Short mmCIF file of C-alpha atoms and ligand atoms in Angstrom, two decimals:
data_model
loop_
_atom_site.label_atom_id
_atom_site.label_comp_id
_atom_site.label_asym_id
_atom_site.label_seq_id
_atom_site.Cartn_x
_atom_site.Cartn_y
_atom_site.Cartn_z
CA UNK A 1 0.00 0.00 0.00
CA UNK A 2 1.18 3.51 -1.14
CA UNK A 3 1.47 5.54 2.39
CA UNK A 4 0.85 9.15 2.66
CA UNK A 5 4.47 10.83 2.91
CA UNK A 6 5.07 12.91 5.98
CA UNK A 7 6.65 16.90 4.71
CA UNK A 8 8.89 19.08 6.22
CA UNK A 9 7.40 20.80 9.12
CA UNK A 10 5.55 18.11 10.37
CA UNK A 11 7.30 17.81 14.55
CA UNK A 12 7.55 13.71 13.23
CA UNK A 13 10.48 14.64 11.39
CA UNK A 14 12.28 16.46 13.94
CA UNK A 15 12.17 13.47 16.43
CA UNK A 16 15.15 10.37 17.33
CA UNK A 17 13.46 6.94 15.74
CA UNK A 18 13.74 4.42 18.35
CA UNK A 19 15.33 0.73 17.82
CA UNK A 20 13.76 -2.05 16.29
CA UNK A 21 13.36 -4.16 18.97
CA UNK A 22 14.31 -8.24 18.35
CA UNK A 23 10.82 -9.13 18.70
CA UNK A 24 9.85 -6.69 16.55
CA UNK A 25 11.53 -7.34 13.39
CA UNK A 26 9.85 -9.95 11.97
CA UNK A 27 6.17 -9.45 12.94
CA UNK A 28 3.53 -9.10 10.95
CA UNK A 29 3.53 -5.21 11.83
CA UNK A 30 7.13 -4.63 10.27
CA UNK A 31 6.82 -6.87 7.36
CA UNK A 32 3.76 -5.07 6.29
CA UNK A 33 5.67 -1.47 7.08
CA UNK A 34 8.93 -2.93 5.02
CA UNK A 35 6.42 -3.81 1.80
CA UNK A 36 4.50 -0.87 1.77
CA UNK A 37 7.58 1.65 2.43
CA UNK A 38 9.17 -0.40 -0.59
CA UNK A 39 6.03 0.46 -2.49
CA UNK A 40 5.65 4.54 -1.51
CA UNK A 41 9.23 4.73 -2.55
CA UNK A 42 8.43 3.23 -6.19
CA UNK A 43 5.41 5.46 -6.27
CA UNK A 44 7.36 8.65 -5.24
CA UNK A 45 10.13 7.62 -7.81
CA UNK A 46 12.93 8.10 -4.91
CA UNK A 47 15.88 6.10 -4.32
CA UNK A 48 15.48 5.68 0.27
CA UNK A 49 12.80 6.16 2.84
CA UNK A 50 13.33 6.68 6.19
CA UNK A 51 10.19 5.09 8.58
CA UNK A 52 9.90 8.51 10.05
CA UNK A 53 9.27 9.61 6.50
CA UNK A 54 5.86 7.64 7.00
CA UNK A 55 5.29 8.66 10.34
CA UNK A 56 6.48 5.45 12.33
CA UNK A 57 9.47 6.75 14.37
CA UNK A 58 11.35 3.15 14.23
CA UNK A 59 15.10 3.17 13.24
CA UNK A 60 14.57 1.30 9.73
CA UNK A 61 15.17 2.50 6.09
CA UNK A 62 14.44 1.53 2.84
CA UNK A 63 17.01 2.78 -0.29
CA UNK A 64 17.10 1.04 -4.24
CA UNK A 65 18.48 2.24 -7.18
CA UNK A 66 18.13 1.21 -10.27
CA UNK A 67 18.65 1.64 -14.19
CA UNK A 68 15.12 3.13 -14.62
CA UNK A 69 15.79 5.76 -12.06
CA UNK A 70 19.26 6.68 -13.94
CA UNK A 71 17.35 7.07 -17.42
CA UNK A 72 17.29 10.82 -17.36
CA UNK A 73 21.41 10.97 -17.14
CA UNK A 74 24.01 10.72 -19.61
CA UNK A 75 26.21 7.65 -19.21
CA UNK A 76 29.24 10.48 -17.78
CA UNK A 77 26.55 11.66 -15.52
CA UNK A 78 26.42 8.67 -13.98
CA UNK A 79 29.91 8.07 -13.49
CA UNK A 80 30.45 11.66 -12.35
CA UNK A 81 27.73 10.80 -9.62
CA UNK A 82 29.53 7.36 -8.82
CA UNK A 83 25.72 5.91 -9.58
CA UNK A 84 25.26 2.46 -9.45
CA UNK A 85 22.74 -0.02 -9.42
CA UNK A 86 21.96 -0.98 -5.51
CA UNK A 87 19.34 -3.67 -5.19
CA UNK A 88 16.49 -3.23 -2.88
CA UNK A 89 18.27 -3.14 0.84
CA UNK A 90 16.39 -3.09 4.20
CA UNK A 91 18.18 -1.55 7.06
CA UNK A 92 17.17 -1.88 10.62
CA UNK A 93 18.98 -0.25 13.59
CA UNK A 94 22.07 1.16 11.21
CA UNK A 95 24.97 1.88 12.65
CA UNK A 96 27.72 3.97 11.26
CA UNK A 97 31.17 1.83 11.61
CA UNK A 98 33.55 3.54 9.13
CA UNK A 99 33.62 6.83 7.02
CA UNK A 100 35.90 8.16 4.30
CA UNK A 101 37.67 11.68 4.92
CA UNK A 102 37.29 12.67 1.34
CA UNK A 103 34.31 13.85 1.28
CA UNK A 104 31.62 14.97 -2.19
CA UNK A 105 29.11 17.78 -3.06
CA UNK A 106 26.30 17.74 -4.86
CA UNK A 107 22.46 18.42 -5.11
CA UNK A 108 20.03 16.11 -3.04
CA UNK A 109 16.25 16.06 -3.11
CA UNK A 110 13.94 14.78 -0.56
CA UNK A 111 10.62 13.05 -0.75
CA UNK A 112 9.47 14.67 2.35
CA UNK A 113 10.75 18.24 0.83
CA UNK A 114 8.81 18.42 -2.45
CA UNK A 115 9.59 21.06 -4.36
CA UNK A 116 13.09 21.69 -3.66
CA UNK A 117 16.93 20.41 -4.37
CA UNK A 118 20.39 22.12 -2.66
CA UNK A 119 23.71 20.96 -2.44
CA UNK A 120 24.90 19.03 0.30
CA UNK A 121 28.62 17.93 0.96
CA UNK A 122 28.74 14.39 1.87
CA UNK A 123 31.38 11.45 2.97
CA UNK A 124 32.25 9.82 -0.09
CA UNK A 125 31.77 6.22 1.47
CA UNK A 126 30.44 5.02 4.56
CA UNK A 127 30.37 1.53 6.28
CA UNK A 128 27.65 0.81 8.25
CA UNK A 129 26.28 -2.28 10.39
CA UNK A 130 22.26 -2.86 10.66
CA UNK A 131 20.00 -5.51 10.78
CA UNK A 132 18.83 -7.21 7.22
CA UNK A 133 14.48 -7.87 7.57
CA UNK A 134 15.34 -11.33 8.75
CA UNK A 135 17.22 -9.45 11.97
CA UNK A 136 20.21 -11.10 10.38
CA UNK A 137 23.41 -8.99 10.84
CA UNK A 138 24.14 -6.68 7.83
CA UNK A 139 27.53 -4.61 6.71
CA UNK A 140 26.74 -2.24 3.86
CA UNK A 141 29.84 -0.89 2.43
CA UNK A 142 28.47 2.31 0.02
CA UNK A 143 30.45 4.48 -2.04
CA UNK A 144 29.60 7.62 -4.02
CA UNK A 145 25.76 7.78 -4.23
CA UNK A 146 24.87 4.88 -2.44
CA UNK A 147 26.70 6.38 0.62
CA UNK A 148 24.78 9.74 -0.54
CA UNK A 149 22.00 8.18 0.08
CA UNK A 150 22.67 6.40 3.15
CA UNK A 151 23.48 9.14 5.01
CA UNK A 152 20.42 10.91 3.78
CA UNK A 153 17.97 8.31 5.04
CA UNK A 154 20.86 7.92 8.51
CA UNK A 155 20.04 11.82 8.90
CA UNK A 156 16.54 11.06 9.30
CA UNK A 157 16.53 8.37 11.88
CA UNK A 158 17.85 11.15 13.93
CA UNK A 159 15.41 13.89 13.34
CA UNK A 160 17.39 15.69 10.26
CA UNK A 161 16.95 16.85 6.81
CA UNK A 162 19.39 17.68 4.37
CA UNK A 163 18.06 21.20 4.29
CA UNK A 164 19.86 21.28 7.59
CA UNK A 165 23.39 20.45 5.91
CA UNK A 166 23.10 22.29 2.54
CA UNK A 167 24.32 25.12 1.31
CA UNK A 168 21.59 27.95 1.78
CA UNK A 169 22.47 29.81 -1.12
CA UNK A 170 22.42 26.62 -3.32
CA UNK A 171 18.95 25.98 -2.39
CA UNK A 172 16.70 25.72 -6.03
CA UNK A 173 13.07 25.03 -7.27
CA UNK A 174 12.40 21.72 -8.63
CA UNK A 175 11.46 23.73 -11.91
CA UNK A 176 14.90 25.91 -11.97
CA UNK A 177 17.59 22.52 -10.94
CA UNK A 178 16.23 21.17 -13.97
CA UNK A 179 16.77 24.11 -15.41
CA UNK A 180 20.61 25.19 -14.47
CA UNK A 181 21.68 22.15 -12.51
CA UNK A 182 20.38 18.67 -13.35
CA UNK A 183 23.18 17.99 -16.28
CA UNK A 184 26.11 19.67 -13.87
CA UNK A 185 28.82 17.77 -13.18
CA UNK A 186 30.00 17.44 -9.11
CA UNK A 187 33.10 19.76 -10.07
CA UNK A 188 30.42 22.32 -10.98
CA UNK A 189 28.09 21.55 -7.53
CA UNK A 190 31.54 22.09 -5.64
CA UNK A 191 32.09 25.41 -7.67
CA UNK A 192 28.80 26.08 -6.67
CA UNK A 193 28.78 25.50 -3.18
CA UNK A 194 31.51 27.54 -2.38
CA UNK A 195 30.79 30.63 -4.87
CA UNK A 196 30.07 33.98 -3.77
CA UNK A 197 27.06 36.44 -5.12
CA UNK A 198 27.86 37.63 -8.72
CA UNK A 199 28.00 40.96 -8.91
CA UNK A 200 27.35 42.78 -12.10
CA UNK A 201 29.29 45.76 -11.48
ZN1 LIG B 1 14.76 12.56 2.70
#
């Protein structure tokens, strides 16, 4: 079942998800949660979901990406973007374990933020321990966008949006990153994210 998404403002995504509890994981309750969070991300065309995203404050996430979500990029886009495919993962109770220092900029958009993209500097790969939907142990190892998105949906088990972490002044319509920013390259994000106010004087 497609779930209602739950937007910025709303206090439910300002608040700590608790843990899955053993118990928990495989009941009835969570399987149902897992397939229909699977489904509302399909629906809303994104790549994660965070359970908070759909109002259940539980520490679980949902991310996929996939060749039909990549269509709209050139084959350098991709690779500029580190893109690759990720099958469907389930995370319960993540835990960060290992970071990168290098670190990568671009422009992220949120399902619970329609309307909006901004650039937002990022590790470049992240390990990270959780629980699979089995509450079997899980490592995830993500680099370049999967890690993007990782610590997108992470950032929401705590209470944050990436609104928080970008840029202000990169901030852009929906309407105007297609516009200027959708076929920019990360070098050009970067640029972007560190540029001051043109002047025309
Ligand atoms: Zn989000």
């Amino acid at each position: 079942m497609k779930l209602p998404m739950v937007n910025l403002g709303d206090p439910l995504l300002r608040r700590r998800s608790r843990d899955v509890r053993a118990d928990e994981i495989q009941s009835d309750a969570i399987r149902t949660l897992i397939a229909d969070m699977r489904e509302t991300m399909r629906e809303f065309g994104g790549v994660g979901l965070a359970a908070a995203q759909v109002g259940v404050g539980l520490r679980l996430l949902v991310l996929e990406d996939g060749p039909e979500l990549m269509q709209h990029l050139l084959p350098e886009q991709i690779a500029d973007r580190e893109r690759k495919t990720v099958p469907f993962q389930v995370l319960i109770n993540p835990r960060i374990v290992g970071r990168s220092v290098e670190e990568t900029e671009f422009f992220e958009a949120c399902l619970s933020v329609p309307g909006l993209a901004g650039v937002v500097r990022r590790r470049r790969s992240l390990s990270v321990d959780a629980l699979d939907e089995d509450g079997q142990p899980l490592r995830v190892d993500a680099s370049g966008w999967h890690a993007r998105i990782l610590a997108h949906e992470l950032d929401h088990l705590d209470g944050h949006t990436y609104v928080e972490r970008a840029w202000p002044g990169s901030l852009t319509t929906t309407e105007n990153f297609v516009r200027h920013w959708a076929g920019a390259s990360s070098a050009t994000a970067r640029a972007w994210y560190h540029s001051p106010v043109e002047s025309d004087e």
